PDB file of C-alpha atoms in Angstrom:
ATOM      1  CA  GLY A   1     -60.928  46.825  45.107  1.00 56.00           C
ATOM      2  CA  THR A   2     -61.914  44.784  42.138  1.00 65.00           C
ATOM      3  CA  ASN A   3     -64.795  42.479  41.320  1.00 79.00           C
ATOM      4  CA  LYS A   4     -62.586  39.509  40.379  1.00 84.00           C
ATOM      5  CA  ASN A   5     -61.647  36.394  42.300  1.00 86.00           C
ATOM      6  CA  SER A   6     -57.919  37.176  41.803  1.00 88.00           C
ATOM      7  CA  ILE A   7     -55.590  40.163  41.540  1.00 89.00           C
ATOM      8  CA  THR A   8     -51.993  40.568  40.429  1.00 90.00           C
ATOM      9  CA  VAL A   9     -49.665  42.445  42.768  1.00 91.00           C
ATOM     10  CA  ARG A  10     -46.004  43.444  42.478  1.00 91.00           C
ATOM     11  CA  PRO A  11     -44.497  44.500  45.801  1.00 89.00           C
ATOM     12  CA  GLY A  12     -41.535  46.813  45.291  1.00 87.00           C
ATOM     13  CA  ASN A  13     -39.680  46.145  48.521  1.00 93.00           C
ATOM     14  CA  ALA A  14     -38.755  43.179  50.666  1.00 94.00           C
ATOM     15  CA  GLY A  15     -41.062  42.521  53.591  1.00 95.00           C
ATOM     16  CA  THR A  16     -44.289  40.807  54.536  1.00 95.00           C
ATOM     17  CA  TYR A  17     -47.470  41.990  52.885  1.00 94.00           C
ATOM     18  CA  GLN A  18     -51.011  41.239  53.952  1.00 94.00           C
ATOM     19  CA  TYR A  19     -53.889  41.181  51.498  1.00 93.00           C
ATOM     20  CA  GLN A  20     -57.524  40.857  52.544  1.00 94.00           C
ATOM     21  CA  VAL A  21     -60.399  39.802  50.349  1.00 93.00           C
ATOM     22  CA  GLU A  22     -64.116  39.864  51.033  1.00 93.00           C
ATOM     23  CA  ALA A  23     -66.731  37.901  49.108  1.00 93.00           C
ATOM     24  CA  ALA A  24     -70.447  38.594  49.239  1.00 92.00           C
ATOM     25  CA  ASP A  25     -73.195  36.273  48.099  1.00 92.00           C
ATOM     26  CA  ASN A  26     -76.605  37.235  46.683  1.00 92.00           C
ATOM     27  CA  ASP A  27     -78.130  37.304  50.196  1.00 94.00           C
ATOM     28  CA  GLY A  28     -75.579  39.888  51.426  1.00 92.00           C
ATOM     29  CA  CYS A  29     -73.590  37.477  53.543  1.00 95.00           C
ATOM     30  CA  ILE A  30     -69.897  38.422  53.586  1.00 95.00           C
ATOM     31  CA  GLY A  31     -66.929  36.109  54.029  1.00 95.00           C
ATOM     32  CA  LYS A  32     -63.374  37.368  54.598  1.00 96.00           C
ATOM     33  CA  THR A  33     -59.923  35.871  54.318  1.00 95.00           C
ATOM     34  CA  THR A  34     -56.368  37.166  54.466  1.00 95.00           C
ATOM     35  CA  ALA A  35     -53.317  36.217  52.428  1.00 93.00           C
ATOM     36  CA  LEU A  36     -49.789  36.820  53.686  1.00 94.00           C
ATOM     37  CA  LEU A  37     -47.016  37.264  51.161  1.00 94.00           C
ATOM     38  CA  SER A  38     -43.298  37.255  52.061  1.00 95.00           C
ATOM     39  CA  VAL A  39     -41.123  39.197  49.631  1.00 95.00           C
ATOM     40  CA  PHE A  40     -37.362  38.593  49.598  1.00 96.00           C
ATOM     41  CA  GLU A  41     -34.553  40.741  48.164  1.00 95.00           C
ATOM     42  CA  ASN A  42     -32.890  39.443  45.051  1.00 95.00           C
ATOM     43  CA  PRO A  43     -29.361  38.226  45.781  1.00 97.00           C
ATOM     44  CA  THR A  44     -26.320  40.225  44.740  1.00 97.00           C
ATOM     45  CA  VAL A  45     -23.728  38.104  42.986  1.00 98.00           C
ATOM     46  CA  THR A  46     -20.016  38.870  42.740  1.00 97.00           C
ATOM     47  CA  ILE A  47     -17.713  37.275  40.211  1.00 97.00           C
ATOM     48  CA  THR A  48     -13.978  36.887  40.788  1.00 96.00           C
ATOM     49  CA  PRO A  49     -11.498  35.545  38.244  1.00 96.00           C
ATOM     50  CA  GLU A  50      -8.267  34.092  39.613  1.00 95.00           C
ATOM     51  CA  LYS A  51      -6.401  36.165  36.965  1.00 94.00           C
ATOM     52  CA  SER A  52      -7.529  38.562  34.253  1.00 91.00           C
ATOM     53  CA  ALA A  53      -5.374  36.961  31.543  1.00 93.00           C
ATOM     54  CA  TYR A  54      -4.141  33.458  30.786  1.00 94.00           C
ATOM     55  CA  CYS A  55      -2.125  31.825  28.041  1.00 93.00           C
ATOM     56  CA  VAL A  56      -4.216  30.023  25.430  1.00 93.00           C
ATOM     57  CA  ASN A  57      -5.331  26.616  26.785  1.00 93.00           C
ATOM     58  CA  GLU A  58      -4.126  27.451  30.292  1.00 94.00           C
ATOM     59  CA  VAL A  59      -6.660  26.420  32.955  1.00 95.00           C
ATOM     60  CA  ALA A  60      -8.709  29.413  34.131  1.00 95.00           C
ATOM     61  CA  LYS A  61     -10.656  29.620  37.395  1.00 96.00           C
ATOM     62  CA  VAL A  62     -13.606  31.974  37.956  1.00 96.00           C
ATOM     63  CA  THR A  63     -15.626  32.032  41.207  1.00 97.00           C
ATOM     64  CA  ALA A  64     -19.060  33.466  42.036  1.00 98.00           C
ATOM     65  CA  GLN A  65     -20.477  34.312  45.471  1.00 98.00           C
ATOM     66  CA  GLY A  66     -23.782  35.616  46.776  1.00 97.00           C
ATOM     67  CA  GLY A  67     -26.262  32.853  46.016  1.00 97.00           C
ATOM     68  CA  ASN A  68     -27.168  29.246  46.646  1.00 97.00           C
ATOM     69  CA  SER A  69     -26.903  28.141  43.039  1.00 97.00           C
ATOM     70  CA  TYR A  70     -25.326  29.665  39.952  1.00 98.00           C
ATOM     71  CA  SER A  71     -26.001  29.627  36.249  1.00 97.00           C
ATOM     72  CA  TRP A  72     -23.128  30.588  33.946  1.00 97.00           C
ATOM     73  CA  THR A  73     -23.114  31.460  30.271  1.00 95.00           C
ATOM     74  CA  LEU A  74     -19.839  31.858  28.393  1.00 95.00           C
ATOM     75  CA  TYR A  75     -19.588  34.001  25.286  1.00 94.00           C
ATOM     76  CA  ASP A  76     -16.877  34.745  22.746  1.00 91.00           C
ATOM     77  CA  GLN A  77     -14.970  38.013  23.195  1.00 84.00           C
ATOM     78  CA  ASN A  78     -17.559  39.911  21.134  1.00 83.00           C
ATOM     79  CA  THR A  79     -20.375  38.586  23.385  1.00 81.00           C
ATOM     80  CA  THR A  80     -22.268  37.541  20.258  1.00 82.00           C
ATOM     81  CA  ASN A  81     -21.914  33.756  20.362  1.00 88.00           C
ATOM     82  CA  SER A  82     -22.560  31.544  23.366  1.00 90.00           C
ATOM     83  CA  ILE A  83     -19.694  29.075  23.660  1.00 91.00           C
ATOM     84  CA  GLY A  84     -20.946  27.147  26.676  1.00 91.00           C
ATOM     85  CA  ASP A  85     -22.779  27.120  29.957  1.00 92.00           C
ATOM     86  CA  ALA A  86     -22.244  25.690  33.409  1.00 94.00           C
ATOM     87  CA  THR A  87     -23.625  25.584  36.932  1.00 95.00           C
ATOM     88  CA  GLY A  88     -21.976  25.771  40.341  1.00 96.00           C
ATOM     89  CA  PRO A  89     -20.029  28.412  42.252  1.00 97.00           C
ATOM     90  CA  GLU A  90     -16.876  28.128  40.157  1.00 95.00           C
ATOM     91  CA  ILE A  91     -15.750  27.351  36.658  1.00 95.00           C
ATOM     92  CA  ILE A  92     -12.396  25.720  35.956  1.00 95.00           C
ATOM     93  CA  LEU A  93     -11.606  25.173  32.281  1.00 93.00           C
ATOM     94  CA  PRO A  94      -8.841  25.503  29.701  1.00 93.00           C
ATOM     95  CA  LEU A  95      -9.246  28.900  28.056  1.00 91.00           C
ATOM     96  CA  ALA A  96      -9.138  28.481  24.263  1.00 91.00           C
ATOM     97  CA  GLN A  97     -10.025  32.118  23.523  1.00 92.00           C
ATOM     98  CA  THR A  98     -10.777  35.408  25.232  1.00 93.00           C
ATOM     99  CA  THR A  99     -14.032  34.680  27.036  1.00 94.00           C
ATOM    100  CA  TYR A 100     -16.878  36.741  28.501  1.00 94.00           C
ATOM    101  CA  PHE A 101     -18.226  35.023  31.632  1.00 95.00           C
ATOM    102  CA  GLU A 102     -21.764  35.872  32.791  1.00 96.00           C
ATOM    103  CA  VAL A 103     -23.303  34.493  35.981  1.00 97.00           C
ATOM    104  CA  ILE A 104     -26.719  34.709  37.642  1.00 98.00           C
ATOM    105  CA  ALA A 105     -27.125  33.630  41.270  1.00 98.00           C
ATOM    106  CA  GLN A 106     -30.276  32.174  42.778  1.00 98.00           C
ATOM    107  CA  ASP A 107     -31.030  32.068  46.507  1.00 97.00           C
ATOM    108  CA  VAL A 108     -32.946  29.470  48.551  1.00 97.00           C
ATOM    109  CA  HIS A 109     -36.253  31.241  47.798  1.00 96.00           C
ATOM    110  CA  GLY A 110     -35.736  31.129  44.018  1.00 96.00           C
ATOM    111  CA  CYS A 111     -34.950  34.851  43.774  1.00 96.00           C
ATOM    112  CA  LYS A 112     -32.412  35.630  41.051  1.00 97.00           C
ATOM    113  CA  SER A 113     -29.658  38.239  40.871  1.00 98.00           C
ATOM    114  CA  ASN A 114     -28.952  40.605  38.052  1.00 97.00           C
ATOM    115  CA  PRO A 115     -26.315  39.114  35.737  1.00 97.00           C
ATOM    116  CA  GLN A 116     -22.687  39.938  36.510  1.00 97.00           C
ATOM    117  CA  HIS A 117     -19.817  39.443  34.103  1.00 95.00           C
ATOM    118  CA  THR A 118     -16.097  39.512  33.613  1.00 95.00           C
ATOM    119  CA  ILE A 119     -13.876  39.134  30.571  1.00 94.00           C
ATOM    120  CA  ILE A 120     -10.769  36.958  30.715  1.00 94.00           C
ATOM    121  CA  THR A 121      -8.155  37.362  28.018  1.00 94.00           C
ATOM    122  CA  ALA A 122      -6.527  34.332  26.411  1.00 93.00           C
ATOM    123  CA  LYS A 123      -3.100  35.465  25.241  1.00 92.00           C
ATOM    124  CA  PRO A 124      -1.239  33.626  22.511  1.00 89.00           C
ATOM    125  CA  TYR A 125       2.079  32.034  23.320  1.00 84.00           C
ATOM    126  CA  PRO A 126       5.160  34.055  22.325  1.00 81.00           C
ATOM    127  CA  VAL A 127       6.363  33.469  18.781  1.00 77.00           C
ATOM    128  CA  ILE A 128       9.990  32.389  18.892  1.00 77.00           C
ATOM    129  CA  LYS A 129      12.193  32.250  15.820  1.00 75.00           C
ATOM    130  CA  ASN A 130      13.843  28.928  15.077  1.00 74.00           C
ATOM    131  CA  ALA A 131      17.069  28.539  17.003  1.00 73.00           C
ATOM    132  CA  SER A 132      20.199  29.271  15.011  1.00 74.00           C
ATOM    133  CA  THR A 133      23.917  29.036  15.684  1.00 76.00           C
ATOM    134  CA  ASN A 134      26.873  31.207  14.685  1.00 78.00           C
ATOM    135  CA  LYS A 135      28.763  28.093  13.481  1.00 78.00           C
ATOM    136  CA  ASP A 136      27.796  24.992  11.535  1.00 76.00           C
ATOM    137  CA  TYR A 137      29.752  22.785  13.937  1.00 77.00           C
ATOM    138  CA  VAL A 138      31.969  23.083  16.970  1.00 76.00           C
ATOM    139  CA  CYS A 139      34.848  21.067  18.391  1.00 83.00           C
ATOM    140  CA  THR A 140      34.842  19.787  21.941  1.00 83.00           C
ATOM    141  CA  GLY A 141      35.725  22.531  24.404  1.00 83.00           C
ATOM    142  CA  LEU A 142      34.822  25.442  22.097  1.00 82.00           C
ATOM    143  CA  ASP A 143      31.878  27.807  22.488  1.00 82.00           C
ATOM    144  CA  VAL A 144      28.959  28.159  20.118  1.00 78.00           C
ATOM    145  CA  GLU A 145      26.208  30.744  20.361  1.00 80.00           C
ATOM    146  CA  LEU A 146      22.571  29.672  20.074  1.00 77.00           C
ATOM    147  CA  ALA A 147      20.032  32.412  19.361  1.00 80.00           C
ATOM    148  CA  VAL A 148      16.270  32.712  18.901  1.00 80.00           C
ATOM    149  CA  GLY A 149      15.859  36.476  18.583  1.00 75.00           C
ATOM    150  CA  ASN A 150      15.848  39.300  21.061  1.00 76.00           C
ATOM    151  CA  ASN A 151      12.472  40.429  22.406  1.00 76.00           C
ATOM    152  CA  ALA A 152      12.783  42.606  25.507  1.00 75.00           C
ATOM    153  CA  ASN A 153       9.331  41.433  26.694  1.00 78.00           C
ATOM    154  CA  TYR A 154      10.362  37.770  26.901  1.00 80.00           C
ATOM    155  CA  THR A 155      12.221  35.796  29.511  1.00 81.00           C
ATOM    156  CA  TYR A 156      14.040  32.896  27.862  1.00 79.00           C
ATOM    157  CA  LEU A 157      14.466  29.523  29.513  1.00 79.00           C
ATOM    158  CA  TRP A 158      17.301  27.528  27.964  1.00 77.00           C
ATOM    159  CA  LYS A 159      17.438  23.854  28.825  1.00 74.00           C
ATOM    160  CA  THR A 160      20.991  22.596  28.548  1.00 70.00           C
ATOM    161  CA  ASP A 161      19.816  19.039  29.010  1.00 64.00           C
ATOM    162  CA  TYR A 162      16.566  17.422  30.013  1.00 50.00           C
ATOM    163  CA  GLN A 163      17.560  16.907  33.656  1.00 55.00           C
ATOM    164  CA  ASN A 164      18.788  20.421  34.424  1.00 49.00           C
ATOM    165  CA  SER A 165      17.755  23.824  33.198  1.00 47.00           C
ATOM    166  CA  SER A 166      18.906  27.359  33.729  1.00 51.00           C
ATOM    167  CA  THR A 167      17.083  30.596  33.093  1.00 50.00           C
ATOM    168  CA  HIS A 168      18.737  33.468  31.297  1.00 48.00           C
ATOM    169  CA  THR A 169      16.962  36.746  30.627  1.00 48.00           C
ATOM    170  CA  PHE A 170      17.958  38.558  27.466  1.00 47.00           C
ATOM    171  CA  PRO A 171      18.927  41.277  26.905  1.00 49.00           C
ATOM    172  CA  THR A 172      21.173  41.299  29.961  1.00 44.00           C
TER     173      THR A 172
END
């Protein structure tokens, strides 16, 4: 017990706790009352990116579950500079750089989760050399080779005109 009109408690587990207090006046009369306290578990939030990597400025989608409301903070790839914040269960935005997403969920009782995070990589577009030909000009009916380099990690899409296109993967 204590001789104060208030105490601070910190229940460690979810459940219902009952606290009783007695007050005595100078004549020895005692009054009693009881306080009930409901303690709820903090929510557990999960964070799910649609993909782990996107091309720069491609639209990224990240979803959170486990709460009633969500608070997001976005950081640069070094997690040193906040580059934005948002609310809601999902974020959909063009990804300008590799981004560290952090989310905290809150339940209907106001209990908050521990922060969860994911990092989504923004990959630069492939660098393609300027197209070149093996001839300065060609006569009707003759072949000419167009080339932009030869990177085994790329799939090249050549558009022969703006209505039709064909995909050729090099090297073959």
